[in-house]
Tab-separated table of C-alpha atoms in Angstrom:
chain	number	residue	atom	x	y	z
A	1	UNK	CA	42.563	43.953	79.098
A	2	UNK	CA	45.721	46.077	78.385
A	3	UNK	CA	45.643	46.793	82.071
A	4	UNK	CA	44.999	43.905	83.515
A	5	UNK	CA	48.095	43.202	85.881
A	6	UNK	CA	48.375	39.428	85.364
A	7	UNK	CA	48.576	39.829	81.855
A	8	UNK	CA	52.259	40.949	80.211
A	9	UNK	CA	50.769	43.448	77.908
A	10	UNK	CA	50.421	45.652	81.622
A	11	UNK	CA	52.609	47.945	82.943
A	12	UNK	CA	52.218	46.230	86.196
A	13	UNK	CA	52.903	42.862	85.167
A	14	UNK	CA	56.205	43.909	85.155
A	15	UNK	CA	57.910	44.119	88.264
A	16	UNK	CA	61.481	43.786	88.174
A	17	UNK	CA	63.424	46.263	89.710
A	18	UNK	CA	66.554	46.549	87.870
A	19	UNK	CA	65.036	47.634	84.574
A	20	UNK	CA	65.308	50.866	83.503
A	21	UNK	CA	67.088	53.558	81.265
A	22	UNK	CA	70.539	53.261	82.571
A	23	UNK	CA	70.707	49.135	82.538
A	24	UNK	CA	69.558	49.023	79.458
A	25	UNK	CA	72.072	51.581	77.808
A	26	UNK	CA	74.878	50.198	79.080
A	27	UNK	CA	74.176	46.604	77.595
A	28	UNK	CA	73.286	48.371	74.150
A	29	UNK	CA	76.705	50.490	73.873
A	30	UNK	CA	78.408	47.109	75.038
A	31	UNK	CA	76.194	45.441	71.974
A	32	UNK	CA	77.394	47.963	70.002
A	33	UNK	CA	80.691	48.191	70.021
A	34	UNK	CA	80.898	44.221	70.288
A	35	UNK	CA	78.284	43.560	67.281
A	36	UNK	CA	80.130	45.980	65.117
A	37	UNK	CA	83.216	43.783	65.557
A	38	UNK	CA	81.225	40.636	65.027
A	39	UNK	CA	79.946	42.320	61.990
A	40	UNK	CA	83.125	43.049	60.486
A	41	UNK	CA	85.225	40.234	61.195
A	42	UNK	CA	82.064	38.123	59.632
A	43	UNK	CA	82.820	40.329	56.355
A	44	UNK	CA	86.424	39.571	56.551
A	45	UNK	CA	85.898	35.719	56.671
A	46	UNK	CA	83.578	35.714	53.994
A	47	UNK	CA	86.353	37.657	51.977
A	48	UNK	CA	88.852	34.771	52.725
A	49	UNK	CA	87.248	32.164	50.815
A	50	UNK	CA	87.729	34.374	47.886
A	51	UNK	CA	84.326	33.693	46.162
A	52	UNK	CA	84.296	36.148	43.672
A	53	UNK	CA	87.652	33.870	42.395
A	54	UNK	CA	85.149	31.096	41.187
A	55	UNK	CA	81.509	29.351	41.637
A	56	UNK	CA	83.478	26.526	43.690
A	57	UNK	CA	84.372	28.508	46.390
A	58	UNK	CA	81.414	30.934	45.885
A	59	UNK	CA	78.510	29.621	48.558
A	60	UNK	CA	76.149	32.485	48.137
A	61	UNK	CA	75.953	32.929	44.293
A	62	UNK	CA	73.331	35.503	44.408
A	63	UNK	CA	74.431	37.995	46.811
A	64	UNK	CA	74.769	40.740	44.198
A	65	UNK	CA	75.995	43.429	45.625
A	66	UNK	CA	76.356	42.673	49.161
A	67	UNK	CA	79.726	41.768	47.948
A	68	UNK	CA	80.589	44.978	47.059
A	69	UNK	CA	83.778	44.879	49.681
A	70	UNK	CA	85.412	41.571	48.273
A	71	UNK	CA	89.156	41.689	48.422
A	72	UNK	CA	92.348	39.332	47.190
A	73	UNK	CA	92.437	37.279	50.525
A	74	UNK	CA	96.719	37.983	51.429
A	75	UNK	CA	99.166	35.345	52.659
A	76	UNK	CA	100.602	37.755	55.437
A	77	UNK	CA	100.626	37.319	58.161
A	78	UNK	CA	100.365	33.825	58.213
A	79	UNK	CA	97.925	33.952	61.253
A	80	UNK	CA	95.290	36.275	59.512
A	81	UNK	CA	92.468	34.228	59.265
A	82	UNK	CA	93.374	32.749	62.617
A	83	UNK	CA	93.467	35.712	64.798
A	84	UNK	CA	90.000	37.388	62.551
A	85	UNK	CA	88.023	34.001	63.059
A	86	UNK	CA	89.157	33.508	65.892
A	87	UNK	CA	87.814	36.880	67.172
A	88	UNK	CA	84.268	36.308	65.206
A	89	UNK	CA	83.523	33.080	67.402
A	90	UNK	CA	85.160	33.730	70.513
A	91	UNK	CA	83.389	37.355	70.971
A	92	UNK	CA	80.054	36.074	69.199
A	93	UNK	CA	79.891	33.555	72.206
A	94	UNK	CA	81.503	36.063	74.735
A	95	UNK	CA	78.092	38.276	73.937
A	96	UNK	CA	75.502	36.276	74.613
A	97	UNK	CA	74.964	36.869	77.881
A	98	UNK	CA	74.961	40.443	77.350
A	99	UNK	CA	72.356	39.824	73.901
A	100	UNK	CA	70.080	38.372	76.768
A	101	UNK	CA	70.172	40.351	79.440
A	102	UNK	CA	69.898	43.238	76.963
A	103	UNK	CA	66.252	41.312	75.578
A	104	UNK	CA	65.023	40.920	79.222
A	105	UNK	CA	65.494	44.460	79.938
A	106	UNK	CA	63.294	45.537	77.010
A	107	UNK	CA	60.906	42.429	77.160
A	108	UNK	CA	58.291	44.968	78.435
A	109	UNK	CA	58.480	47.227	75.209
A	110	UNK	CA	57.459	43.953	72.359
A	111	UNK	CA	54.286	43.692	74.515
A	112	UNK	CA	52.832	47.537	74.754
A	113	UNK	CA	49.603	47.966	73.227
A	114	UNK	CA	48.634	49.460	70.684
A	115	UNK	CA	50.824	47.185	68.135
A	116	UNK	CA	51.013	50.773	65.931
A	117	UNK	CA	50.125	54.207	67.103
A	118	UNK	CA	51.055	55.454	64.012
A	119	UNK	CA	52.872	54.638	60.691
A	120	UNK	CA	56.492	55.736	61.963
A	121	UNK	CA	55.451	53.861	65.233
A	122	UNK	CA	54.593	51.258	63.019
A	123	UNK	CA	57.870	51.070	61.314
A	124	UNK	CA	59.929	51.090	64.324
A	125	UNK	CA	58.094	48.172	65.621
A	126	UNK	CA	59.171	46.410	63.101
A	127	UNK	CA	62.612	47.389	63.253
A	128	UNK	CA	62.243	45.726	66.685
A	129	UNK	CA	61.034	42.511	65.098
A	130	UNK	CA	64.222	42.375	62.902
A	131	UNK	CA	66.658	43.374	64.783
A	132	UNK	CA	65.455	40.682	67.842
A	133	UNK	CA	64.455	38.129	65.481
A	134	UNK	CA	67.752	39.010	63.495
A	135	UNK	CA	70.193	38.764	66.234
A	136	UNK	CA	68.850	35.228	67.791
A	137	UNK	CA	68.955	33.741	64.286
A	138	UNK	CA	72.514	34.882	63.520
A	139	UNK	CA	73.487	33.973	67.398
A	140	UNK	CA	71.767	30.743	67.065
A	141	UNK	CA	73.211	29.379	63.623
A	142	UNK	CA	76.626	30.840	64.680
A	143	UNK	CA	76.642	28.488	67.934
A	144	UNK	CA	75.273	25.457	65.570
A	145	UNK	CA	77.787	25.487	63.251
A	146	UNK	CA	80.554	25.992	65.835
A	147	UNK	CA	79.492	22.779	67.574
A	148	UNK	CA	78.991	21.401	64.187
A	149	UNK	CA	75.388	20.760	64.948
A	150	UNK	CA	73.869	21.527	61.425
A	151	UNK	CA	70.196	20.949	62.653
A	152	UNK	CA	68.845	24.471	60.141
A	153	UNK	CA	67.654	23.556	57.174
A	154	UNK	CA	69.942	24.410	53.823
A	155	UNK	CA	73.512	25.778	54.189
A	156	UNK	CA	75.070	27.472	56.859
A	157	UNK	CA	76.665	29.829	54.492
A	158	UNK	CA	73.929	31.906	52.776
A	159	UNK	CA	71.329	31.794	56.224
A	160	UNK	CA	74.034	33.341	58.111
A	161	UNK	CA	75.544	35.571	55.231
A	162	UNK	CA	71.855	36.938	54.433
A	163	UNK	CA	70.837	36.897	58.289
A	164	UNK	CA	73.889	39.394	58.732
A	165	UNK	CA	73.071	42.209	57.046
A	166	UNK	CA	69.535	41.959	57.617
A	167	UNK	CA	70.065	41.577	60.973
A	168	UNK	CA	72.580	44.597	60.885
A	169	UNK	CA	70.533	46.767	58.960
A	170	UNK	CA	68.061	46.793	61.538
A	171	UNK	CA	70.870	47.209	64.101
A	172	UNK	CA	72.235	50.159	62.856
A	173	UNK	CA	69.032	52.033	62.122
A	174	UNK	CA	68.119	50.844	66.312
A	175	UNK	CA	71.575	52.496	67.096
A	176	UNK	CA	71.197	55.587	64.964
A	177	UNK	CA	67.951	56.111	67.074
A	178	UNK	CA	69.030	55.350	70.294
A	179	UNK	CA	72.963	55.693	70.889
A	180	UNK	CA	72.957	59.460	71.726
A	181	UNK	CA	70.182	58.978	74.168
A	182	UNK	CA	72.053	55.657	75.907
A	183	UNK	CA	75.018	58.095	76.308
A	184	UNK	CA	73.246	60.948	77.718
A	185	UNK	CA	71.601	58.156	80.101
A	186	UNK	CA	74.842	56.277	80.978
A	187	UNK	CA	76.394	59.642	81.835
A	188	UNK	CA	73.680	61.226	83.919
A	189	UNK	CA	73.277	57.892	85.969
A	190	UNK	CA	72.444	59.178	89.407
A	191	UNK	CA	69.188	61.355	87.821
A	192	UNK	CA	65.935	59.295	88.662
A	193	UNK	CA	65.201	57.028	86.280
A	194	UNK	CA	61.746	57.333	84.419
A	195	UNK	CA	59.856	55.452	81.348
A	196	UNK	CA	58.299	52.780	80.422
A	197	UNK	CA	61.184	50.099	81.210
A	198	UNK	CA	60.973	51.277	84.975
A	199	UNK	CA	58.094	49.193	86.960
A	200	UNK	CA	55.432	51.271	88.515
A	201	UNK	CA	55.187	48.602	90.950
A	202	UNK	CA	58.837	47.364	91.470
A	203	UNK	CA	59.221	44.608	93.438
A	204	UNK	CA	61.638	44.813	96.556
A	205	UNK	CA	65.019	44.638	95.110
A	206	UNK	CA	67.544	41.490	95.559
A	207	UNK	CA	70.594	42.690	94.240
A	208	UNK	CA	71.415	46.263	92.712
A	209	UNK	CA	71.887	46.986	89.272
A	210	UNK	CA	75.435	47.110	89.278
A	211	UNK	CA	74.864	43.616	90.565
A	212	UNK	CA	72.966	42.671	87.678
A	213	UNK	CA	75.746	43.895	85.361
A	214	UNK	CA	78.563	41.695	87.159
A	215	UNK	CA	75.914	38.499	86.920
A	216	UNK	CA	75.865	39.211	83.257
A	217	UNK	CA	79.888	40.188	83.057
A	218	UNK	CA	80.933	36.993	85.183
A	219	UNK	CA	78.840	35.001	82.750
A	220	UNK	CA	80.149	36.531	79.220
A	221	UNK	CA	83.777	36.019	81.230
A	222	UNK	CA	83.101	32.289	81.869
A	223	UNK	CA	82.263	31.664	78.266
A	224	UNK	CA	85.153	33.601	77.208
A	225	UNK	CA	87.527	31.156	78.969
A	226	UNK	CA	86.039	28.185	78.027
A	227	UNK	CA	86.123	28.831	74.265
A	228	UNK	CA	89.008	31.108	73.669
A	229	UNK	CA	91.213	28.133	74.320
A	230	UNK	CA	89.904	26.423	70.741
A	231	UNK	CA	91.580	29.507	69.231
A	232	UNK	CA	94.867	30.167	71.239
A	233	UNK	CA	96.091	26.426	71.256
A	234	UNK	CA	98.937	24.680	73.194
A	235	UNK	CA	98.190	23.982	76.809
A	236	UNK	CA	95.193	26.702	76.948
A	237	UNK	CA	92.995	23.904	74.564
A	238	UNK	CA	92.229	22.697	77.441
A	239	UNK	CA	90.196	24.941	78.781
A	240	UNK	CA	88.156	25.220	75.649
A	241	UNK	CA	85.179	23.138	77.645
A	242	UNK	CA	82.252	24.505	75.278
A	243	UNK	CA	84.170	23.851	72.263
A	244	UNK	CA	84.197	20.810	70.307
A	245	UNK	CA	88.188	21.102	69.056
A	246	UNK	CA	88.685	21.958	72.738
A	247	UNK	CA	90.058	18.923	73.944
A	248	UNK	CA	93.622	18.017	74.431
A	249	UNK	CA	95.305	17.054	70.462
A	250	UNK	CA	93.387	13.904	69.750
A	251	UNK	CA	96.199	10.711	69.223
A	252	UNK	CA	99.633	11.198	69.347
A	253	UNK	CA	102.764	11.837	67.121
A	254	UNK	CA	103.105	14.165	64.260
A	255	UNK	CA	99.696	13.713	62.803
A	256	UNK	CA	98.339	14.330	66.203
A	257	UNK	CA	96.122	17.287	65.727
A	258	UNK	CA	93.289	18.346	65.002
A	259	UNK	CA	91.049	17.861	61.811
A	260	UNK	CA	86.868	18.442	61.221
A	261	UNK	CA	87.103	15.748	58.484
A	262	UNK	CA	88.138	12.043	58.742
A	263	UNK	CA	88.986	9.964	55.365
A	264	UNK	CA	86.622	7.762	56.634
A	265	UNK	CA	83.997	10.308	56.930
A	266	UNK	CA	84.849	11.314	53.431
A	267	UNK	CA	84.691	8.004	51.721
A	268	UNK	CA	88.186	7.926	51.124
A	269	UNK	CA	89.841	4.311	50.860
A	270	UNK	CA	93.220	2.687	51.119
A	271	UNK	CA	92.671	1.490	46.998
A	272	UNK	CA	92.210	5.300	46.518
A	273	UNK	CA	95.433	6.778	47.997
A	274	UNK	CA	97.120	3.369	47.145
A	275	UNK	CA	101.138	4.190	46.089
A	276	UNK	CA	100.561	1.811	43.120
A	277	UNK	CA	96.722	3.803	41.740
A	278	UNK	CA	97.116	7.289	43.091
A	279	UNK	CA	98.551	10.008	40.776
A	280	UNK	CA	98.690	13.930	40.911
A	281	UNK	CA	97.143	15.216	37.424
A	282	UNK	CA	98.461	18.445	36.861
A	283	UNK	CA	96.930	20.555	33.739
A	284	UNK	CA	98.093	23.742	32.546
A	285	UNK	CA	98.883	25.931	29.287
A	286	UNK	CA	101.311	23.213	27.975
A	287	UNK	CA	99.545	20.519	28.953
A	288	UNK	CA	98.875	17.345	31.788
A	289	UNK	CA	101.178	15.797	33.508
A	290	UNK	CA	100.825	12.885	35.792
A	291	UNK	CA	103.121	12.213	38.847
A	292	UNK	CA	103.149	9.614	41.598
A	293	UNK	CA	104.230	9.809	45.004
A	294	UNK	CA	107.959	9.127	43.565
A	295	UNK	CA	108.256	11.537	41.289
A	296	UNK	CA	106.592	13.954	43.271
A	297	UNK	CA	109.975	13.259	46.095
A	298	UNK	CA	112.076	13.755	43.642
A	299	UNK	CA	111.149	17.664	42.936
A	300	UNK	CA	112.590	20.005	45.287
A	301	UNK	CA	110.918	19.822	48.593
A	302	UNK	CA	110.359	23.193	50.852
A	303	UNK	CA	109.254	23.518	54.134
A	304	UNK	CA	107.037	25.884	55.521
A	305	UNK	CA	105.421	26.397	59.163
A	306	UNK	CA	101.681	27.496	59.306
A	307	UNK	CA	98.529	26.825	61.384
A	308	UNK	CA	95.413	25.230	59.986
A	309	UNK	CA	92.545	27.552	60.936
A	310	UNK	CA	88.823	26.627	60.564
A	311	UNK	CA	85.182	28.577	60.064
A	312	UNK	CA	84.432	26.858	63.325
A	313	UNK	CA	86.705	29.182	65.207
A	314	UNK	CA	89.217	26.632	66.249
A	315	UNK	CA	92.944	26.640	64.838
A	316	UNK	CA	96.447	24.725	65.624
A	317	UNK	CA	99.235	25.755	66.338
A	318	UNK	CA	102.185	25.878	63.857
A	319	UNK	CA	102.923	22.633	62.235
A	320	UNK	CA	106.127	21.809	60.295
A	321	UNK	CA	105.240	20.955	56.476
A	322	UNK	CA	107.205	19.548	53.404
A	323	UNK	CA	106.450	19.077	50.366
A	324	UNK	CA	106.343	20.831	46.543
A	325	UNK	CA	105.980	24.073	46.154
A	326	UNK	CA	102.704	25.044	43.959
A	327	UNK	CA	104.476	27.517	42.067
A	328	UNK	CA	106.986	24.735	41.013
A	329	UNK	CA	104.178	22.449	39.898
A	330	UNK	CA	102.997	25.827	37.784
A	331	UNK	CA	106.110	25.729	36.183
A	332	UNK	CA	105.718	21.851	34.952
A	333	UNK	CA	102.689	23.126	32.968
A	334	UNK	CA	104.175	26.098	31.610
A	335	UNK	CA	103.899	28.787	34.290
A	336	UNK	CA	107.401	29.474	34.309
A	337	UNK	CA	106.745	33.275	35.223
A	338	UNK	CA	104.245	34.624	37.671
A	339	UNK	CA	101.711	31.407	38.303
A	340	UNK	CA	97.930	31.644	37.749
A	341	UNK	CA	95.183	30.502	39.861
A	342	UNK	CA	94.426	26.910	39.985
A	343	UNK	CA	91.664	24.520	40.689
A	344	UNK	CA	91.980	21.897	43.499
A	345	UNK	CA	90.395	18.912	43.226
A	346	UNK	CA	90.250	16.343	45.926
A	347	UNK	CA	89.673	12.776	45.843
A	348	UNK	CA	86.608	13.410	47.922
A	349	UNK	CA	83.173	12.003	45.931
A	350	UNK	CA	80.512	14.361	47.882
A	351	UNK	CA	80.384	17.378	49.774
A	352	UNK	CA	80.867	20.546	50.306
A	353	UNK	CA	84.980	22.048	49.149
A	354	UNK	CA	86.097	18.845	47.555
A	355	UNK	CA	86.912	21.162	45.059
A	356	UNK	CA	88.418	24.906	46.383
A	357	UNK	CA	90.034	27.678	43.619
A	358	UNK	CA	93.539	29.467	44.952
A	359	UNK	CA	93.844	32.903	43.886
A	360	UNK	CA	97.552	33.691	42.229
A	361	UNK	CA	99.129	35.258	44.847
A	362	UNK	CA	98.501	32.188	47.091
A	363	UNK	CA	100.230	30.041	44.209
A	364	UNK	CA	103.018	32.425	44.200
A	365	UNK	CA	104.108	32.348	47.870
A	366	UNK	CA	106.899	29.961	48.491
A	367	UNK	CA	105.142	28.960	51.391
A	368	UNK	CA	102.049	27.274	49.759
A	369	UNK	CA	102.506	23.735	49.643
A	370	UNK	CA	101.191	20.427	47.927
A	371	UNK	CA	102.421	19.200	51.401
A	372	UNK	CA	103.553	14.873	51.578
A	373	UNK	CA	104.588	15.243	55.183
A	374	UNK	CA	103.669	17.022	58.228
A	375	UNK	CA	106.187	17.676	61.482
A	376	UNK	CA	108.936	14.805	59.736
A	377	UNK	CA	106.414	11.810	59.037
A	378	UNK	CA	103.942	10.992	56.593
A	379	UNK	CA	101.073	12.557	56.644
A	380	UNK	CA	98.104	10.063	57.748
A	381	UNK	CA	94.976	9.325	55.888
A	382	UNK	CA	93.174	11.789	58.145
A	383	UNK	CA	94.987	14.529	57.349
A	384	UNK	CA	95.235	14.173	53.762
A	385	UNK	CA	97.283	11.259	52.286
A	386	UNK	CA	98.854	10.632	49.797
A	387	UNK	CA	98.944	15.057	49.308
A	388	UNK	CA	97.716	17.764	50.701
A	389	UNK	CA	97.288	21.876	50.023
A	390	UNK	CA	98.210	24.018	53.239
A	391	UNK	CA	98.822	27.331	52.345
A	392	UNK	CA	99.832	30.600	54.416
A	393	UNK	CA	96.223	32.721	55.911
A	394	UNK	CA	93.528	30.384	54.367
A	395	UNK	CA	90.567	29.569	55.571
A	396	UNK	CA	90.705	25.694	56.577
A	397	UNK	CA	88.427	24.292	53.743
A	398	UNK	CA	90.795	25.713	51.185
A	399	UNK	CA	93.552	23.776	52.390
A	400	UNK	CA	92.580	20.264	50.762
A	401	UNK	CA	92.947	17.107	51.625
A	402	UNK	CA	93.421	14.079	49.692
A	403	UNK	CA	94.566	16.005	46.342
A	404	UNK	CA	94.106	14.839	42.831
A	405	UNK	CA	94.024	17.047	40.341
A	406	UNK	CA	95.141	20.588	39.756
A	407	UNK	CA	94.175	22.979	36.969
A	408	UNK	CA	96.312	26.134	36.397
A	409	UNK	CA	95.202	28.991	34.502
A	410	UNK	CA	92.002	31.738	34.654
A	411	UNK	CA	89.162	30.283	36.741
């Protein structure tokens, strides 16, 4: 039955005439150098939301010690977290093409019979099984949650944190294997091609292999173009087709840009932002204060320009905010010195980051704001009314909306 050419565990079933050695190298050093990248930069945003700071902002509390590499998330450059995210979801799209023209080319090898020949081929089958099962999970909840389409079941968070290094354990024990050979392959290209990827029955050829590789180039370039525009902003938004921030600024005016969250969508009311029933609680060594909207004018107001940048991938340009400094609401409480973290706490009722923990050195820059107005208005209930954090290199989420309370001191 192994034989048999109609069925896919046979050599002959397989007929295509562009497999072989030298197509499939070159997709796996592309998939190297690009999943490297992809595997970084997914470190590095992880390390932005600063969860070893405090269970609130921690969404994979029992990661032990895959977080080994956490850092103090910096304030500089301001676009940090917008050029690193940025690069995560734009080149995690750009590759997919490539992830499945490099599975076709292999297809042949998850079929060959026996399933084990012996206990190392054993393992290296299912190396195979992790590292193909791995990358289309981490591919596939990546997209989701970029369109915002949480269809998985449980959180985005600790699937795709998990799904990572599994997925790029098996990767780099595949590469360790098989890099130097794709090299030697890739370099001696015009040697006849042997193995079992090359059909012993080829069909006749439609387009060369080289052909193959600009198919698969033109199509990682078109999805390049029509996401990369989510990320860049301004006029090139527009080209952002596949993404769902892509559009032109939704609305107009000052407030005109772009949010994931409406104050509808996050129960929040007119009697809760409400000049009259809203106040700021602010809590720290000396005590709580409470301040409305009025007394919150008449501290001194700073301005600061910074993009909003978001998990999704998509960012904003620079917007013009005003309001108090954080490190001068410190100082109400008794943080006269160098401020401590605080605890934000949103008006939000449900959800995931209605509460978010700042780490001190975002308190201390004069550029993190509990913002009141955005590009000279108001801000509107969308993005954040009556108050607002925005601070310089953070991670969207951490920038909340609809502020009531914060807590200075050791979280």
């Amino acid at each position: 039955m192994r034989d048999h050419p109609r069925l896919p565990t046979s050599p002959g079933f397989w007929r295509s005439p562009l497999r072989g050695p030298w197509f499939t190298s070159v997709l796996g050093l592309v998939l190297l150098a690009g999943i490297t990248v992809l595997f970084v930069t997914g470190l590095v945003s992880y390390a932005a939301y600063n969860p070893g700071l405090a269970r609130v902002n921690d969404q994979t509390p029992d990661k032990g010690v895959l977080g080994f590499y956490l850092f103090a998330w910096p304030t500089d450059p301001v676009w940090l977290y917008r050029l690193t995210q940025g690069v995560h979801v734009t080149l995690g799209i750009t590759l997919i093409p490539v992830l499945l023209a490099k599975l076709w080319s292999v297809v042949p090898r998850l079929f060959t019979l026996p399933p084990a020949r012996s206990l190392a081929h054993a393992l290296e089958r299912l190396s195979l099984v992790l590292l193909v099962g791995g990358g289309l999970f981490e591919f596939t909840t990546g997209v989701l949650n970029v369109q915002l389409d949480y269809v998985f079941p449980g959180s985005f968070y600790p699937l795709h944190f998990y799904g990572a290094w599994v997925f790029f354990a098996a990767f780099l024990a595949h590469a360790a294997l098989k890099t130097p050979a794709a090299v030697r392959t890739v370099r001696g290209r015009r040697r006849p091609e042997a193995g079992d990827l090359v059909a012993p029955r080829p069909d006749a050829p439609t387009t060369s292999r080289r052909g193959a590789l600009g198919l698969v180039g033109g199509g990682s370039l078109l999805l390049f173009l029509t996401t990369v525009g989510q990320s860049l902003g301004g006029p090139f938004r527009r080209t952002a087709l596949l993404a769902p921030h892509g559009t032109a600024d939704p609305g107009g005016g000052p407030n005109g840009f772009q949010i994931n969250k409406t104050a509808a969508y996050a129960g929040i009311t007119a009697a809760d932002t409400h000049e009259d029933a809203w106040r700021l609680v602010v809590t720290g060594r000396t005590g709580t204060v409470r301040l409305s909207r009025a007394q919150l004018l008449q501290l001194p107001q700073h301005t600061a320009s910074l993009p909003i940048a978001c998990v999704e991938g998509w960012s904003t340009a620079d917007q013009w905010w005003r309001g108090v400094r954080l490190r001068d609401l410190a100082a109400l409480v008794g943080y006269d010195g160098d401020p401590p973290d605080v605890l934000v706490a949103s008006l939000q009722r449900h959800g995931a980051f209605r509460r978010a923990a700042l780490r001190a050195n975002q308190v201390a820059d004069g550029r993190s704001l509990l913002a009141l107005f955005v590009n000279g208005e108001e801000l509107s209930p969308d993005h954040g009314r009556p108050a607002r954090i925005i601070v310089p290199a953070a991670p969207g989420v951490l920038n909340t909306k609809w502020v009531a309370r914060l807590t200075f001191g050791d979280l």
